[in-house]
Amino acid sequence: MTPPEGPLPLGATIGILGGGQLGRMSAMAAARLGYRTHVFAPDADSPGMQVATTHTRADYADTQALARFAAAVDVVTFEFENVPAATLAALEGRVPCRPGLGVLAIGQDRLEEKRFLERAGVPVAPWAPVHDESGLAAALERIGLPAVLKTTRLGYDGRGQAVLRDPADAAAAFARLQPKPLVLEAFVPFVAEVSAIVARGADGAVAVYDVTENIHRHHILDLSFAPARIPPVVAEAARGHVRRLAESLGLVGLMALEMFLLADGTLLGNEIAPRPHNSGHWTMDACACGQFEQHVRAVAGLPLGDPARHADAVMGNLVGPEGLAAWTGLLAAPGVAPHWYGKAEAREGRKLGHANLLMPLDSLAARPAGWRPPVFAG
Ligand SMILES: Nc1ncnc2c1ncn2[C@@H]1O[C@H](COP(=O)(O)OP(=O)(O)O)[C@@H](O)[C@H]1O
Ligand SMILES: [Mg+2]
């Protein structure tokens, strides 16, 4: 449907597909800007439902529930990129959706994503689609080893991928990884992983946050340092990449680009996420306008906020079950802004919350290699 002219009026309702922490923090930001929220998700007592004005608990394929949802909200966004495309398609005729189906579809499929990155001038590691075992042999021939075999859909936090070091690893990984098709990527000998977040408003204005350096543990984001310790030209290139992506998509909303940094300063695009991103959580406390508020501003047709960083920050993820044990200590720690998601269980490997350690502007540049803030020890 044609998007509304001008900003959503105060008191209007933003519909959010997905009930996770990204929707929760978007709903909290929306409330601060004077909007109501309506979360649509299949799971009971989800983090987003706990704070939204109202919610619908229904399957993403429930067309009657979707029709009622469309009638009850003024605009729709999503916090989870695996919302079925058919769900957004069912809504798009009835209510403005930001971002739209085209953006969602690219973010859901690693092959589409790589083609899109290449078209937009963001280089990626050599890759080849793998539809069957003969395709796997051909891809291995072309890409070589080590390589990473990934599902093209539904992967997250390192689930749905396997590192191949030996030709003998390939057949078992191919059999295990579901759903097909897969994609084989060259293993990237990166010196750092960085990400950049961009928002683009309905008026075409663009805001880009400072580049973040990300450390993973067991394939799950562990720490994000803002700013990344990279040469200014590399930071400018990363910001330029994400800005170009937003512009070439005609994005109205927020998106993140994960990148690998090579020793020679080259940046390779890894994946995009057309929604607030875990590596942008530091912006909640270290910027006048954090990524969730920025997301809401874009979706609501408001002018974008100021993405400038007023402090250095280290974001530490609180992952179950250790994250629960760390919570009380973080509440008492100076300079720490804690965020809890309200998940029902502190299950192994689940993100339960995060905390932002704020530090004086430009103090992080002097950190020793491998430094971990003591407050996030263990
Ligand atoms: N081609 C690659 N080379 C080296 N490391 C990789 C490669 N692809 C992924 N990784 C590692 O695995 C992590 C998760 O992979 P990613 O493609 O971002 O999937 P997801 O975040 O959806 O699980 C990356 O952040 C990186 O640490
Ligand atoms: Mg990733």
Tab-separated table of N, CA and C in Angstrom, residues 46-196:
chain	number	residue	atom	x	y	z
A	46	SER	N	6.488	-13.672	24.568
A	46	SER	CA	7.781	-13.365	23.970
A	46	SER	C	8.283	-12.024	24.516
A	47	PRO	N	9.595	-11.774	24.411
A	47	PRO	CA	10.151	-10.512	24.918
A	47	PRO	C	9.436	-9.282	24.352
A	48	GLY	N	9.071	-9.312	23.096
A	48	GLY	CA	8.393	-8.164	22.491
A	48	GLY	C	6.985	-7.977	23.044
A	49	MET	N	6.258	-9.081	23.215
A	49	MET	CA	4.881	-8.992	23.725
A	49	MET	C	4.823	-8.377	25.119
A	50	GLN	N	5.871	-8.609	25.911
A	50	GLN	CA	5.855	-8.100	27.288
A	50	GLN	C	5.814	-6.577	27.354
A	51	VAL	N	6.296	-5.906	26.323
A	51	VAL	CA	6.369	-4.440	26.397
A	51	VAL	C	5.507	-3.730	25.343
A	52	ALA	N	4.995	-4.472	24.362
A	52	ALA	CA	4.175	-3.829	23.324
A	52	ALA	C	2.839	-3.404	23.920
A	53	THR	N	2.183	-2.432	23.278
A	53	THR	CA	0.866	-1.995	23.745
A	53	THR	C	-0.115	-3.160	23.669
A	54	THR	N	-0.020	-3.915	22.571
A	54	THR	CA	-0.910	-5.057	22.402
A	54	THR	C	-0.191	-6.095	21.540
A	55	HIS	N	-0.755	-7.298	21.473
A	55	HIS	CA	-0.109	-8.307	20.640
A	55	HIS	C	-1.123	-9.276	20.073
A	56	THR	N	-0.696	-9.949	19.003
A	56	THR	CA	-1.446	-11.067	18.447
A	56	THR	C	-0.528	-12.264	18.505
A	57	ARG	N	-0.993	-13.333	19.125
A	57	ARG	CA	-0.212	-14.559	19.093
A	57	ARG	C	-0.848	-15.465	18.051
A	58	ALA	N	-0.174	-15.605	16.928
A	58	ALA	CA	-0.713	-16.434	15.845
A	58	ALA	C	0.423	-16.853	14.941
A	59	ASP	N	0.170	-17.861	14.163
A	59	ASP	CA	1.143	-18.348	13.202
A	59	ASP	C	1.312	-17.324	12.075
A	60	TYR	N	2.532	-17.259	11.516
A	60	TYR	CA	2.771	-16.311	10.424
A	60	TYR	C	1.934	-16.635	9.181
A	61	ALA	N	1.378	-17.852	9.117
A	61	ALA	CA	0.560	-18.233	7.954
A	61	ALA	C	-0.930	-18.037	8.214
A	62	ASP	N	-1.306	-17.530	9.368
A	62	ASP	CA	-2.723	-17.378	9.725
A	62	ASP	C	-3.288	-16.127	9.040
A	63	THR	N	-3.916	-16.326	7.880
A	63	THR	CA	-4.315	-15.173	7.060
A	63	THR	C	-5.400	-14.340	7.735
A	64	GLN	N	-6.267	-14.988	8.507
A	64	GLN	CA	-7.307	-14.193	9.193
A	64	GLN	C	-6.692	-13.292	10.247
A	65	ALA	N	-5.754	-13.865	11.005
A	65	ALA	CA	-5.092	-13.059	12.039
A	65	ALA	C	-4.290	-11.925	11.388
A	66	LEU	N	-3.683	-12.203	10.234
A	66	LEU	CA	-2.911	-11.163	9.537
A	66	LEU	C	-3.827	-10.041	9.053
A	67	ALA	N	-5.017	-10.404	8.580
A	67	ALA	CA	-5.959	-9.378	8.103
A	67	ALA	C	-6.383	-8.490	9.268
A	68	ARG	N	-6.649	-9.089	10.420
A	68	ARG	CA	-7.042	-8.279	11.593
A	68	ARG	C	-5.885	-7.374	12.032
A	69	PHE	N	-4.670	-7.945	11.995
A	69	PHE	CA	-3.465	-7.177	12.368
A	69	PHE	C	-3.310	-5.976	11.429
A	70	ALA	N	-3.454	-6.225	10.123
A	70	ALA	CA	-3.290	-5.141	9.135
A	70	ALA	C	-4.288	-4.020	9.400
A	71	ALA	N	-5.486	-4.403	9.797
A	71	ALA	CA	-6.526	-3.396	10.025
A	71	ALA	C	-6.272	-2.613	11.311
A	72	ALA	N	-5.492	-3.194	12.210
A	72	ALA	CA	-5.321	-2.585	13.535
A	72	ALA	C	-4.080	-1.688	13.626
A	73	VAL	N	-3.217	-1.709	12.604
A	73	VAL	CA	-1.957	-0.960	12.705
A	73	VAL	C	-1.853	0.059	11.560
A	74	ASP	N	-0.963	1.018	11.717
A	74	ASP	CA	-0.803	2.070	10.702
A	74	ASP	C	0.374	1.818	9.774
A	75	VAL	N	1.325	1.027	10.219
A	75	VAL	CA	2.496	0.680	9.409
A	75	VAL	C	3.033	-0.631	9.996
A	76	VAL	N	3.718	-1.422	9.170
A	76	VAL	CA	4.272	-2.699	9.642
A	76	VAL	C	5.775	-2.713	9.422
A	77	THR	N	6.495	-3.227	10.406
A	77	THR	CA	7.915	-3.510	10.217
A	77	THR	C	8.176	-4.916	10.748
A	78	PHE	N	9.427	-5.389	10.609
A	78	PHE	CA	9.759	-6.717	11.143
A	78	PHE	C	11.053	-6.625	11.913
A	79	GLU	N	11.200	-7.526	12.874
A	79	GLU	CA	12.391	-7.518	13.720
A	79	GLU	C	13.188	-8.785	13.506
A	80	PHE	N	12.742	-9.592	12.580
A	80	PHE	CA	13.224	-10.963	12.433
A	80	PHE	C	13.196	-11.236	10.943
A	81	GLU	N	14.366	-11.564	10.326
A	81	GLU	CA	14.311	-11.602	8.865
A	81	GLU	C	13.806	-12.931	8.332
A	82	ASN	N	13.451	-13.858	9.209
A	82	ASN	CA	12.892	-15.096	8.699
A	82	ASN	C	11.367	-15.139	8.782
A	83	VAL	N	10.752	-13.978	8.946
A	83	VAL	CA	9.306	-13.891	8.733
A	83	VAL	C	9.054	-14.366	7.306
A	84	PRO	N	8.126	-15.328	7.109
A	84	PRO	CA	7.916	-15.815	5.733
A	84	PRO	C	7.565	-14.665	4.786
A	85	ALA	N	8.133	-14.719	3.581
A	85	ALA	CA	7.841	-13.674	2.589
A	85	ALA	C	6.338	-13.598	2.333
A	86	ALA	N	5.652	-14.741	2.394
A	86	ALA	CA	4.205	-14.751	2.128
A	86	ALA	C	3.452	-13.929	3.179
A	87	THR	N	3.990	-13.871	4.390
A	87	THR	CA	3.350	-13.087	5.448
A	87	THR	C	3.390	-11.607	5.089
A	88	LEU	N	4.568	-11.147	4.695
A	88	LEU	CA	4.688	-9.726	4.336
A	88	LEU	C	3.886	-9.443	3.060
A	89	ALA	N	3.888	-10.420	2.143
A	89	ALA	CA	3.123	-10.233	0.901
A	89	ALA	C	1.636	-10.072	1.223
A	90	ALA	N	1.136	-10.835	2.181
A	90	ALA	CA	-0.282	-10.734	2.548
A	90	ALA	C	-0.588	-9.378	3.169
A	91	LEU	N	0.389	-8.777	3.825
A	91	LEU	CA	0.163	-7.496	4.499
A	91	LEU	C	0.342	-6.318	3.556
A	92	GLU	N	1.252	-6.472	2.585
A	92	GLU	CA	1.648	-5.307	1.769
A	92	GLU	C	0.495	-4.661	1.020
A	93	GLY	N	-0.515	-5.429	0.633
A	93	GLY	CA	-1.658	-4.851	-0.067
A	93	GLY	C	-2.573	-4.066	0.858
A	94	ARG	N	-2.394	-4.247	2.161
A	94	ARG	CA	-3.366	-3.694	3.107
A	94	ARG	C	-2.833	-2.559	3.945
A	95	VAL	N	-1.511	-2.553	4.154
A	95	VAL	CA	-0.921	-1.586	5.083
A	95	VAL	C	0.521	-1.339	4.622
A	96	PRO	N	1.030	-0.121	4.766
A	96	PRO	CA	2.417	0.109	4.352
A	96	PRO	C	3.392	-0.750	5.173
A	97	CYS	N	4.358	-1.353	4.487
A	97	CYS	CA	5.359	-2.193	5.168
A	97	CYS	C	6.729	-1.579	4.936
A	98	ARG	N	7.456	-1.361	6.038
A	98	ARG	CA	8.780	-0.739	5.966
A	98	ARG	C	9.754	-1.493	6.839
A	99	PRO	N	10.849	-2.070	6.294
A	99	PRO	CA	11.137	-2.145	4.858
A	99	PRO	C	10.126	-3.068	4.172
A	100	GLY	N	10.158	-3.089	2.834
A	100	GLY	CA	9.192	-3.887	2.083
A	100	GLY	C	9.688	-5.293	1.786
A	101	LEU	N	8.847	-6.002	1.047
A	101	LEU	CA	9.092	-7.405	0.728
A	101	LEU	C	10.403	-7.623	-0.021
A	102	GLY	N	10.742	-6.720	-0.932
A	102	GLY	CA	11.963	-6.890	-1.722
A	102	GLY	C	13.194	-6.949	-0.835
A	103	VAL	N	13.229	-6.085	0.180
A	103	VAL	CA	14.370	-6.042	1.099
A	103	VAL	C	14.385	-7.293	1.973
A	104	LEU	N	13.220	-7.689	2.459
A	104	LEU	CA	13.132	-8.900	3.288
A	104	LEU	C	13.651	-10.104	2.505
A	105	ALA	N	13.225	-10.210	1.239
A	105	ALA	CA	13.573	-11.384	0.433
A	105	ALA	C	15.092	-11.488	0.237
A	106	ILE	N	15.759	-10.365	0.039
A	106	ILE	CA	17.219	-10.401	-0.136
A	106	ILE	C	17.887	-10.870	1.156
A	107	GLY	N	17.425	-10.331	2.287
A	107	GLY	CA	18.039	-10.689	3.572
A	107	GLY	C	17.816	-12.134	3.979
A	108	GLN	N	16.838	-12.804	3.338
A	108	GLN	CA	16.523	-14.184	3.734
A	108	GLN	C	17.333	-15.224	2.996
A	109	ASP	N	18.034	-14.815	1.961
A	109	ASP	CA	18.617	-15.810	1.077
A	109	ASP	C	20.068	-15.423	0.791
A	110	ARG	N	20.998	-16.264	1.240
A	110	ARG	CA	22.412	-15.905	1.100
A	110	ARG	C	22.839	-15.741	-0.351
A	111	LEU	N	22.201	-16.456	-1.277
A	111	LEU	CA	22.587	-16.308	-2.684
A	111	LEU	C	22.139	-14.949	-3.216
A	112	GLU	N	20.876	-14.590	-2.897
A	112	GLU	CA	20.378	-13.268	-3.304
A	112	GLU	C	21.228	-12.163	-2.692
A	113	GLU	N	21.601	-12.393	-1.435
A	113	GLU	CA	22.373	-11.415	-0.679
A	113	GLU	C	23.733	-11.176	-1.335
A	114	LYS	N	24.391	-12.258	-1.723
A	114	LYS	CA	25.716	-12.123	-2.339
A	114	LYS	C	25.611	-11.435	-3.690
A	115	ARG	N	24.578	-11.813	-4.467
A	115	ARG	CA	24.402	-11.172	-5.780
A	115	ARG	C	24.144	-9.683	-5.594
A	116	PHE	N	23.327	-9.373	-4.603
A	116	PHE	CA	22.999	-7.965	-4.339
A	116	PHE	C	24.251	-7.194	-3.887
A	117	LEU	N	25.045	-7.769	-2.992
A	117	LEU	CA	26.260	-7.090	-2.526
A	117	LEU	C	27.191	-6.818	-3.700
A	118	GLU	N	27.377	-7.817	-4.545
A	118	GLU	CA	28.278	-7.656	-5.693
A	118	GLU	C	27.769	-6.573	-6.640
A	119	ARG	N	26.460	-6.600	-6.902
A	119	ARG	CA	25.861	-5.578	-7.789
A	119	ARG	C	26.066	-4.177	-7.237
A	120	ALA	N	25.997	-4.066	-5.899
A	120	ALA	CA	26.118	-2.743	-5.270
A	120	ALA	C	27.578	-2.364	-5.031
A	121	GLY	N	28.508	-3.180	-5.511
A	121	GLY	CA	29.916	-2.815	-5.417
A	121	GLY	C	30.565	-3.160	-4.089
A	122	VAL	N	29.990	-4.106	-3.346
A	122	VAL	CA	30.629	-4.586	-2.107
A	122	VAL	C	31.225	-5.956	-2.412
A	123	PRO	N	32.559	-6.075	-2.428
A	123	PRO	CA	33.133	-7.380	-2.760
A	123	PRO	C	32.810	-8.422	-1.692
A	124	VAL	N	32.689	-9.668	-2.096
A	124	VAL	CA	32.446	-10.772	-1.159
A	124	VAL	C	33.481	-11.861	-1.428
A	125	ALA	N	33.629	-12.802	-0.494
A	125	ALA	CA	34.554	-13.922	-0.687
A	125	ALA	C	34.050	-14.769	-1.857
A	126	PRO	N	34.970	-15.445	-2.577
A	126	PRO	CA	34.531	-16.335	-3.662
A	126	PRO	C	33.476	-17.326	-3.151
A	127	TRP	N	32.455	-17.561	-3.955
A	127	TRP	CA	31.350	-18.427	-3.518
A	127	TRP	C	30.789	-19.190	-4.702
A	128	ALA	N	30.082	-20.263	-4.380
A	128	ALA	CA	29.413	-21.040	-5.426
A	128	ALA	C	28.175	-21.691	-4.824
A	129	PRO	N	27.053	-21.655	-5.557
A	129	PRO	CA	25.848	-22.330	-5.053
A	129	PRO	C	26.022	-23.847	-5.114
A	130	VAL	N	25.423	-24.546	-4.149
A	130	VAL	CA	25.528	-26.007	-4.100
A	130	VAL	C	24.120	-26.580	-3.987
A	131	HIS	N	23.647	-27.193	-5.103
A	131	HIS	CA	22.289	-27.748	-5.091
A	131	HIS	C	22.293	-29.247	-4.843
A	132	ASP	N	23.387	-29.910	-5.210
A	132	ASP	CA	23.437	-31.367	-5.049
A	132	ASP	C	24.903	-31.795	-4.935
A	133	GLU	N	25.130	-33.118	-4.810
A	133	GLU	CA	26.498	-33.584	-4.546
A	133	GLU	C	27.456	-33.293	-5.696
A	134	SER	N	26.957	-33.332	-6.915
A	134	SER	CA	27.875	-33.035	-8.022
A	134	SER	C	28.209	-31.540	-8.009
A	135	GLY	N	27.221	-30.732	-7.607
A	135	GLY	CA	27.469	-29.291	-7.462
A	135	GLY	C	28.488	-29.021	-6.369
A	136	LEU	N	28.464	-29.829	-5.331
A	136	LEU	CA	29.429	-29.667	-4.238
A	136	LEU	C	30.846	-29.941	-4.739
A	137	ALA	N	30.990	-31.013	-5.517
A	137	ALA	CA	32.318	-31.348	-6.050
A	137	ALA	C	32.831	-30.205	-6.934
A	138	ALA	N	31.944	-29.675	-7.772
A	138	ALA	CA	32.356	-28.584	-8.664
A	138	ALA	C	32.721	-27.335	-7.857
A	139	ALA	N	31.950	-27.074	-6.815
A	139	ALA	CA	32.209	-25.887	-5.993
A	139	ALA	C	33.543	-26.027	-5.260
A	140	LEU	N	33.827	-27.235	-4.746
A	140	LEU	CA	35.094	-27.466	-4.046
A	140	LEU	C	36.278	-27.286	-4.993
A	141	GLU	N	36.075	-27.737	-6.205
A	141	GLU	CA	37.095	-27.591	-7.242
A	141	GLU	C	37.413	-26.107	-7.455
A	142	ARG	N	36.366	-25.321	-7.513
A	142	ARG	CA	36.535	-23.902	-7.819
A	142	ARG	C	37.029	-23.092	-6.630
A	143	ILE	N	36.470	-23.358	-5.417
A	143	ILE	CA	36.733	-22.509	-4.252
A	143	ILE	C	37.959	-23.005	-3.479
A	144	GLY	N	38.179	-24.316	-3.472
A	144	GLY	CA	39.308	-24.871	-2.723
A	144	GLY	C	39.001	-24.960	-1.235
A	145	LEU	N	39.993	-25.371	-0.450
A	145	LEU	CA	39.845	-25.530	0.997
A	145	LEU	C	40.911	-24.692	1.699
A	146	PRO	N	40.674	-24.231	2.934
A	146	PRO	CA	39.436	-24.383	3.698
A	146	PRO	C	38.305	-23.550	3.114
A	147	ALA	N	37.083	-23.982	3.441
A	147	ALA	CA	35.893	-23.301	2.944
A	147	ALA	C	34.789	-23.460	3.982
A	148	VAL	N	33.747	-22.688	3.816
A	148	VAL	CA	32.612	-22.789	4.732
A	148	VAL	C	31.378	-23.123	3.908
A	149	LEU	N	30.717	-24.211	4.283
A	149	LEU	CA	29.486	-24.626	3.616
A	149	LEU	C	28.317	-24.150	4.478
A	150	LYS	N	27.396	-23.403	3.861
A	150	LYS	CA	26.298	-22.800	4.637
A	150	LYS	C	24.955	-23.078	3.984
A	151	THR	N	23.918	-23.145	4.806
A	151	THR	CA	22.567	-23.125	4.253
A	151	THR	C	22.353	-21.725	3.671
A	152	THR	N	21.492	-21.629	2.667
A	152	THR	CA	21.226	-20.303	2.106
A	152	THR	C	20.111	-19.611	2.881
A	153	ARG	N	19.332	-20.397	3.640
A	153	ARG	CA	18.211	-19.819	4.379
A	153	ARG	C	18.247	-20.281	5.835
A	154	LEU	N	17.674	-19.453	6.719
A	154	LEU	CA	17.375	-19.832	8.108
A	154	LEU	C	18.590	-20.032	9.023
A	155	GLY	N	19.793	-19.663	8.591
A	155	GLY	CA	20.943	-19.793	9.488
A	155	GLY	C	21.018	-18.600	10.434
A	156	TYR	N	21.499	-18.805	11.643
A	156	TYR	CA	21.789	-17.698	12.553
A	156	TYR	C	22.734	-18.186	13.623
A	157	ASP	N	23.481	-17.250	14.209
A	157	ASP	CA	24.428	-17.577	15.281
A	157	ASP	C	25.262	-18.815	14.928
A	158	GLY	N	25.705	-18.887	13.676
A	158	GLY	CA	26.578	-19.980	13.261
A	158	GLY	C	25.849	-21.294	13.032
A	159	ARG	N	24.525	-21.333	13.282
A	159	ARG	CA	23.778	-22.559	12.985
A	159	ARG	C	23.549	-22.610	11.495
A	160	GLY	N	23.663	-23.824	10.942
A	160	GLY	CA	23.464	-23.948	9.501
A	160	GLY	C	24.743	-23.703	8.728
A	161	GLN	N	25.900	-23.986	9.333
A	161	GLN	CA	27.135	-23.905	8.561
A	161	GLN	C	28.190	-24.865	9.088
A	162	ALA	N	29.145	-25.206	8.221
A	162	ALA	CA	30.215	-26.122	8.596
A	162	ALA	C	31.501	-25.658	7.922
A	163	VAL	N	32.591	-25.648	8.684
A	163	VAL	CA	33.894	-25.322	8.104
A	163	VAL	C	34.475	-26.614	7.532
A	164	LEU	N	34.881	-26.563	6.276
A	164	LEU	CA	35.487	-27.741	5.630
A	164	LEU	C	36.990	-27.510	5.524
A	165	ARG	N	37.763	-28.407	6.129
A	165	ARG	CA	39.220	-28.277	6.051
A	165	ARG	C	39.829	-29.383	5.201
A	166	ASP	N	39.109	-30.504	5.136
A	166	ASP	CA	39.619	-31.694	4.481
A	166	ASP	C	38.540	-32.165	3.497
A	167	PRO	N	38.932	-32.622	2.297
A	167	PRO	CA	37.905	-33.077	1.344
A	167	PRO	C	36.976	-34.122	1.956
A	168	ALA	N	37.496	-34.875	2.921
A	168	ALA	CA	36.675	-35.930	3.537
A	168	ALA	C	35.545	-35.367	4.396
A	169	ASP	N	35.615	-34.062	4.773
A	169	ASP	CA	34.549	-33.461	5.594
A	169	ASP	C	33.288	-33.157	4.789
A	170	ALA	N	33.447	-33.097	3.470
A	170	ALA	CA	32.412	-32.458	2.655
A	170	ALA	C	31.094	-33.237	2.619
A	171	ALA	N	31.167	-34.546	2.408
A	171	ALA	CA	29.928	-35.307	2.192
A	171	ALA	C	29.043	-35.273	3.436
A	172	ALA	N	29.646	-35.446	4.615
A	172	ALA	CA	28.844	-35.464	5.848
A	172	ALA	C	28.220	-34.092	6.098
A	173	ALA	N	28.987	-33.034	5.848
A	173	ALA	CA	28.445	-31.681	6.054
A	173	ALA	C	27.291	-31.438	5.092
A	174	PHE	N	27.465	-31.876	3.839
A	174	PHE	CA	26.394	-31.688	2.854
A	174	PHE	C	25.130	-32.415	3.311
A	175	ALA	N	25.298	-33.646	3.815
A	175	ALA	CA	24.126	-34.431	4.237
A	175	ALA	C	23.440	-33.785	5.437
A	176	ARG	N	24.231	-33.219	6.348
A	176	ARG	CA	23.667	-32.685	7.589
A	176	ARG	C	22.949	-31.351	7.395
A	177	LEU	N	23.494	-30.477	6.562
A	177	LEU	CA	22.976	-29.104	6.515
A	177	LEU	C	21.629	-29.044	5.791
A	178	GLN	N	20.648	-28.481	6.449
A	178	GLN	CA	19.292	-28.341	5.908
A	178	GLN	C	18.800	-26.943	6.204
A	179	PRO	N	17.927	-26.341	5.444
A	179	PRO	CA	17.431	-26.859	4.164
A	179	PRO	C	18.414	-26.578	3.031
A	180	LYS	N	18.281	-27.323	1.929
A	180	LYS	CA	19.028	-27.075	0.711
A	180	LYS	C	18.316	-25.950	-0.055
A	181	PRO	N	18.924	-25.247	-0.972
A	181	PRO	CA	20.309	-25.416	-1.394
A	181	PRO	C	21.289	-24.816	-0.391
A	182	LEU	N	22.574	-25.093	-0.634
A	182	LEU	CA	23.647	-24.575	0.206
A	182	LEU	C	24.512	-23.634	-0.629
A	183	VAL	N	25.452	-22.983	0.049
A	183	VAL	CA	26.426	-22.172	-0.663
A	183	VAL	C	27.798	-22.480	-0.070
A	184	LEU	N	28.787	-22.621	-0.924
A	184	LEU	CA	30.163	-22.817	-0.454
A	184	LEU	C	30.901	-21.490	-0.587
A	185	GLU	N	31.544	-21.083	0.505
A	185	GLU	CA	32.321	-19.829	0.489
A	185	GLU	C	33.771	-20.148	0.824
A	186	ALA	N	34.683	-19.411	0.233
A	186	ALA	CA	36.081	-19.523	0.648
A	186	ALA	C	36.182	-19.106	2.112
A	187	PHE	N	37.002	-19.783	2.882
A	187	PHE	CA	37.250	-19.391	4.268
A	187	PHE	C	38.086	-18.106	4.239
A	188	VAL	N	37.619	-17.092	4.932
A	188	VAL	CA	38.279	-15.784	4.880
A	188	VAL	C	39.241	-15.644	6.059
A	189	PRO	N	40.535	-15.421	5.783
A	189	PRO	CA	41.505	-15.262	6.882
A	189	PRO	C	41.455	-13.833	7.412
A	190	PHE	N	40.333	-13.471	8.024
A	190	PHE	CA	40.136	-12.071	8.420
A	190	PHE	C	40.988	-11.700	9.625
A	191	VAL	N	41.369	-10.407	9.692
A	191	VAL	CA	42.061	-9.906	10.888
A	191	VAL	C	41.049	-9.327	11.873
A	192	ALA	N	39.859	-8.988	11.383
A	192	ALA	CA	38.799	-8.496	12.268
A	192	ALA	C	37.464	-8.653	11.562
A	193	GLU	N	36.425	-8.732	12.373
A	193	GLU	CA	35.066	-8.660	11.845
A	193	GLU	C	34.495	-7.323	12.266
A	194	VAL	N	33.928	-6.606	11.320
A	194	VAL	CA	33.363	-5.289	11.611
A	194	VAL	C	31.957	-5.223	11.023
A	195	SER	N	31.185	-4.270	11.524
A	195	SER	CA	29.848	-4.071	10.962
A	195	SER	C	29.534	-2.587	10.940
A	196	ALA	N	28.627	-2.245	10.050
A	196	ALA	CA	28.166	-0.857	9.961
A	196	ALA	C	26.655	-0.877	9.848
